[in-house]
């Protein structure tokens, strides 16, 4: 197992290096730069950016230097100083902006991931064992509904339900009376009462997808010869299903960490806008529209690195769960 983990860790180095290069290239692809956008905005307002100010900003951010120099300046500051640069649009360090939004985003992401697993696992197992039952058809219908309905529409419906039946203020993570109040047990309870809405919304599609995958995999396992032999020997159906087929069918739960986690971290920008959530999704959207290269690059880089880290966690979990994976190496 240690050799298997070591191989996976060695693969991370060139992968992350390539990610940094691709990320920087992507944020450089749009024509122009932040100063071009700023000049156009000032011109549309009937105001012109002074030449001296334009030259000062160009020199400060190194926008007149070759791309390779800009890349080295960007990545070296991140590696050696933990400095992601300064946001052009906000005029503040990127680390400070991410520090305001990343903790909530990570907390919601972890809670959503746990919600996805907690809901999809028992439903997927039930749907496979009780195939073509009323419950199976009901969960299948709800699963297709969760995949088909856009998150922002679910957000609007749940906001109305929260306001109508639970007296929760629509949008945000706190009620108006607690937003500027010091932390207390009542404020924490109000925060928890608001968080269930984004958790359910972001977890809907992932839960529906996991239910379908687990159901299909478990149905495939339940028809294999070793299961038929166990039934012939009189092993109870529930004990037989939990001990062997369910364990094999759980592989997709761990293998999807690599793409579920960064997807949750990036968050649905439209849904976050609808719910008025201070997450990284709206921040990323604004950075891309304003061509704020350092802020957009930081969020892209973090999301891409999370894909790699999530894939590493998936590989280690799969190696522990399924000996065939680790013995292959």
C-alpha atoms as one frame of an Amber mdcrd trajectory, in Angstrom:
protein
   0.000   0.000   0.000   2.854   2.417   0.818   4.439   1.784  -2.569   1.102
   2.458  -4.230   0.697   5.765  -2.338   4.305   6.724  -3.153   3.689   6.277
  -6.873   0.611   8.454  -6.658   2.496  11.188  -4.795   5.290  11.224  -7.389
   2.746  11.713 -10.171   1.482  14.850  -8.410   4.657  16.883  -9.049   4.573
  17.040 -12.873   0.779  17.187 -12.814   0.640  20.261 -10.574   3.432  21.905
 -12.583   1.489  21.425 -15.796  -1.647  22.758 -14.087   0.086  26.010 -13.111
   1.247  26.557 -16.700  -2.178  25.777 -18.191  -3.915  27.988 -15.626  -1.684
  30.939 -16.462  -2.174  30.402 -20.195  -5.965  30.254 -19.771  -6.146  33.551
 -17.881  -3.951  35.145 -20.564  -6.086  33.960 -23.506  -8.747  36.720 -23.570
  -7.657  39.699 -25.673  -6.321  42.642 -23.724  -5.877  42.754 -19.967  -7.332
  44.439 -16.898  -6.058  47.852 -17.934  -7.793  47.482 -21.309 -11.068  46.729
 -19.513 -10.539  49.612 -17.074  -9.795  52.056 -19.901 -12.945  50.968 -21.769
 -15.059  51.372 -18.622 -13.683  54.868 -18.000 -14.283  55.804 -21.650 -17.911
  54.621 -21.473 -18.375  56.892 -18.452 -16.889  59.859 -20.301 -13.686  59.760
 -18.267 -10.164  58.962 -19.470  -7.477  57.139 -17.514  -4.460  59.446 -17.144
  -1.401  58.335 -19.120   0.797  58.485 -16.037  -1.605  56.314 -14.061  -1.772
  53.807 -16.919   2.023  53.588 -17.080   2.291  53.234 -13.301  -0.203  50.359
 -13.195   1.460  48.652 -16.174   4.852  48.764 -14.458   3.476  47.759 -11.076
   1.817  44.589 -12.338   4.470  43.768 -14.945   1.950  43.786 -17.784   4.588
  45.105 -20.187   6.924  42.159 -19.555   7.098  38.908 -21.568   4.571  36.227
 -20.670   7.224  33.869 -19.304   8.449  36.579 -16.931   4.903  37.276 -15.790
   4.364  33.543 -15.188   7.549  33.167 -13.139   6.721  36.253 -11.109   3.221
  34.874 -10.415   4.185  31.294  -9.503   7.327  32.206  -7.531   5.361  34.599
  -5.320   2.815  31.833  -4.653   5.422  29.164  -3.870   7.902  31.184  -1.818
   5.762  33.906  -0.245   2.198  32.585  -0.328   1.314  35.714  -2.289  -1.300
  35.275  -5.017  -0.933  38.886  -6.080  -3.292  41.807  -5.780  -6.756  41.977
  -7.258  -6.969  44.672  -9.914 -10.719  45.018  -9.541 -10.930  45.135  -5.742
  -7.548  46.755  -5.089  -6.879  44.239  -2.287  -4.616  41.198  -1.878  -6.103
  38.047  -3.387  -5.299  36.118  -0.189  -7.501  38.506   1.802 -10.421  38.101
  -0.638 -10.119  34.312  -0.626  -9.821  34.303   3.157 -13.222  35.952   3.417
 -15.001  33.460   1.160 -13.028  30.210   1.126 -13.857  29.015   4.692 -17.611
  29.185   4.044 -17.171  27.574   0.623 -15.099  24.704   2.052 -17.537  24.205
   4.940 -20.508  24.065   2.590 -18.604  21.742   0.237 -17.751  19.227   2.961
 -21.304  19.339   4.333 -22.727  18.880   0.831 -20.428  15.920   0.155 -21.527
  14.248   3.406 -25.161  14.966   2.510 -24.680  13.361  -0.928 -23.191  10.204
   0.567 -25.660   9.972   3.457 -28.699  10.232   1.177 -27.562   8.418  -1.970
 -26.062   5.327  -0.296 -29.176   3.915   1.424 -31.448   4.916  -1.468 -29.128
   3.356  -4.068 -28.876   0.101  -2.112 -32.643  -0.025  -1.562 -33.401   0.680
  -5.239 -31.119  -2.167  -6.335 -32.316  -4.744  -3.792 -35.990  -3.787  -4.287
 -35.792  -3.366  -8.050 -39.036  -2.348  -9.783 -40.786  -1.742  -6.470 -42.888
   1.364  -5.771 -40.003   2.826  -3.780 -37.565   2.152  -6.623 -39.794   3.913
  -9.142 -40.362   6.825  -6.742 -36.652   7.339  -6.080 -35.863   6.961  -9.784
 -38.380   9.686 -10.609 -36.951  11.989  -7.924 -33.433  11.260  -9.192 -34.283
  12.233 -12.754 -36.035  15.327 -11.413 -32.935  16.304  -9.425 -30.737  15.935
 -12.492 -33.102  17.832 -14.789 -34.132  20.849 -12.696 -31.550  23.690 -12.649
 -30.051  24.521  -9.256 -31.098  28.169  -9.379 -34.756  27.134  -9.836 -34.534
  24.782  -6.846 -32.967  27.689  -4.937 -35.949  29.931  -5.640 -38.406  27.216
  -4.555 -36.532  26.433  -1.328 -36.174  30.136  -0.509 -39.960  30.457  -0.784
 -40.475  27.351   1.389 -38.018  28.661   3.980 -39.775  32.029   4.131 -43.314
  30.651   4.034 -43.045  27.758   6.482 -39.895  28.355   8.573 -39.889  32.165
   8.716 -36.335  32.342   7.318 -35.184  35.485   5.575 -34.586  34.685   1.877
 -30.962  34.727   0.786 -27.741  35.063   2.724 -26.470  32.909   5.556 -27.820
  35.029   8.428 -31.020  36.853   9.249 -30.785  40.676   9.152 -30.833  40.993
  12.948 -27.772  38.735  13.326 -25.538  40.032  10.507 -23.761  42.667  12.619
 -24.342  41.033  15.995 -21.507  39.338  17.939 -21.316  35.551  17.793 -23.628
  33.754  20.185 -25.522  30.485  20.393 -28.569  32.145  18.836 -26.504  33.484
  15.923 -24.924  30.062  15.350 -28.384  28.458  15.366 -29.576  31.008  12.803
 -26.537  30.214  10.622 -27.266  26.465  10.750 -30.931  27.125   9.958 -29.925
  28.961   6.761 -27.242  26.522   5.598 -29.568  23.612   4.822 -30.872  25.385
   1.714 -27.520  25.615  -0.196 -26.513  22.131   1.019 -29.691  20.562  -0.376
 -29.451  22.558  -3.623 -25.807  21.729  -4.372 -26.282  18.149  -3.241 -29.338
  17.426  -5.398 -27.582  16.664  -8.687 -24.712  14.768  -7.019 -27.134  12.709
  -4.948 -29.263  11.835  -7.977 -26.198  10.828  -9.996 -24.735   8.692  -7.204
 -28.064   6.901  -6.700 -28.186   5.913 -10.371 -24.549   4.762 -10.437 -24.770
   2.775  -7.192 -28.031   1.154  -8.259 -26.626   0.107 -11.639 -23.375  -1.243
 -10.168 -25.135  -3.145  -7.390 -27.631  -4.701  -9.819 -24.686  -5.864 -11.909
 -22.981  -7.404  -8.866 -26.160  -9.099  -7.624 -26.318 -11.112 -10.865 -22.748
 -12.440 -10.686 -22.009 -16.133 -10.027 -20.575 -15.644  -6.521 -23.860 -14.022
  -5.409 -25.917 -16.817  -6.985 -23.701 -19.353  -5.170 -24.146 -17.536  -1.848
 -27.908 -17.565  -2.290 -27.813 -21.301  -3.135 -26.005 -21.945   0.148 -28.824
 -20.253   2.042 -27.074 -17.031   3.054 -29.621 -14.374   4.101 -30.200 -11.850
   1.332 -29.448  -8.758   3.407 -26.259 -10.170   4.940 -25.041 -11.441   1.576
 -25.694  -8.087  -0.161 -23.968  -5.966   2.498 -20.893  -8.202   2.883 -19.899
  -8.525  -0.774 -21.804  -6.808  -3.626 -22.337  -3.492  -1.803 -18.638  -3.215
  -1.004 -17.690  -3.613  -4.655 -20.489  -1.314  -5.834 -19.255   1.461  -3.502
 -16.218   2.152  -5.697 -17.938   5.054  -7.522 -18.521   6.811  -4.182 -14.781
   7.161  -3.699 -13.750   7.531  -7.324 -15.947  10.631  -7.773 -14.254  12.664
  -5.008 -11.809  13.953  -7.612 -14.483  15.861  -9.520 -17.190  16.430  -6.893
 -14.934  18.303  -4.440 -13.560  20.970  -6.810 -16.977  21.356  -8.381 -18.406
  22.216  -4.973 -15.519  24.547  -4.139 -16.015  26.491  -7.365 -19.708  26.522
  -6.505 -22.532  27.378  -8.812 -22.095  31.114  -9.388 -25.710  31.604 -10.499
 -27.100  29.760  -7.475 -24.803  31.702  -5.145 -26.028  34.928  -6.729 -29.654
  33.883  -6.223 -29.028  32.904  -2.590 -26.726  35.911  -1.980 -23.986  33.627
  -0.629 -20.457  34.991  -0.062 -18.740  32.029  -1.766 -16.004  31.855  -4.394
 -18.448  31.317  -7.294 -19.593  34.949  -7.692 -16.044  36.104  -6.971 -14.760
  33.979  -9.851 -17.456  35.245 -12.203 -16.678  38.889 -11.478 -12.931  38.274
 -11.828 -13.388  36.718 -15.277 -15.666  39.525 -16.475 -13.207  42.174 -15.273
 -10.146  40.216 -16.534  -8.763  40.302 -13.015  -5.987  37.837 -13.845  -4.500
  37.304 -10.397  -7.848  36.681  -8.690  -9.189  34.475 -11.506  -5.881  32.610
 -11.709  -5.847  31.940  -7.963  -9.359  30.446  -7.967  -8.654  28.408 -11.101
  -5.405  27.129  -9.608  -7.029  26.166  -6.311  -9.849  24.350  -8.125  -7.399
  22.487 -10.378  -5.165  21.478  -7.461  -8.257  20.232  -5.638  -8.960  17.960
  -8.611  -5.500  16.443  -8.167  -5.823  16.168  -4.378  -9.333  14.731  -4.699
  -8.089  12.179  -7.222  -5.257  11.217  -4.839  -7.768  10.719  -2.024  -9.951
   8.674  -4.372  -7.004   6.475  -5.393  -5.974   5.849  -1.781  -9.562   5.100
  -0.725 -10.070   2.756  -3.687  -6.772   1.012  -2.930  -7.931   0.411   0.629
 -11.446  -0.645  -0.389 -10.605  -2.787  -3.420  -7.354  -4.825  -3.299  -7.461
  -5.231  -7.108  -6.618  -1.547  -7.513  -3.463  -1.482  -5.376  -2.245  -4.966
  -6.411  -2.280  -3.825 -10.036   0.704  -1.629  -9.163
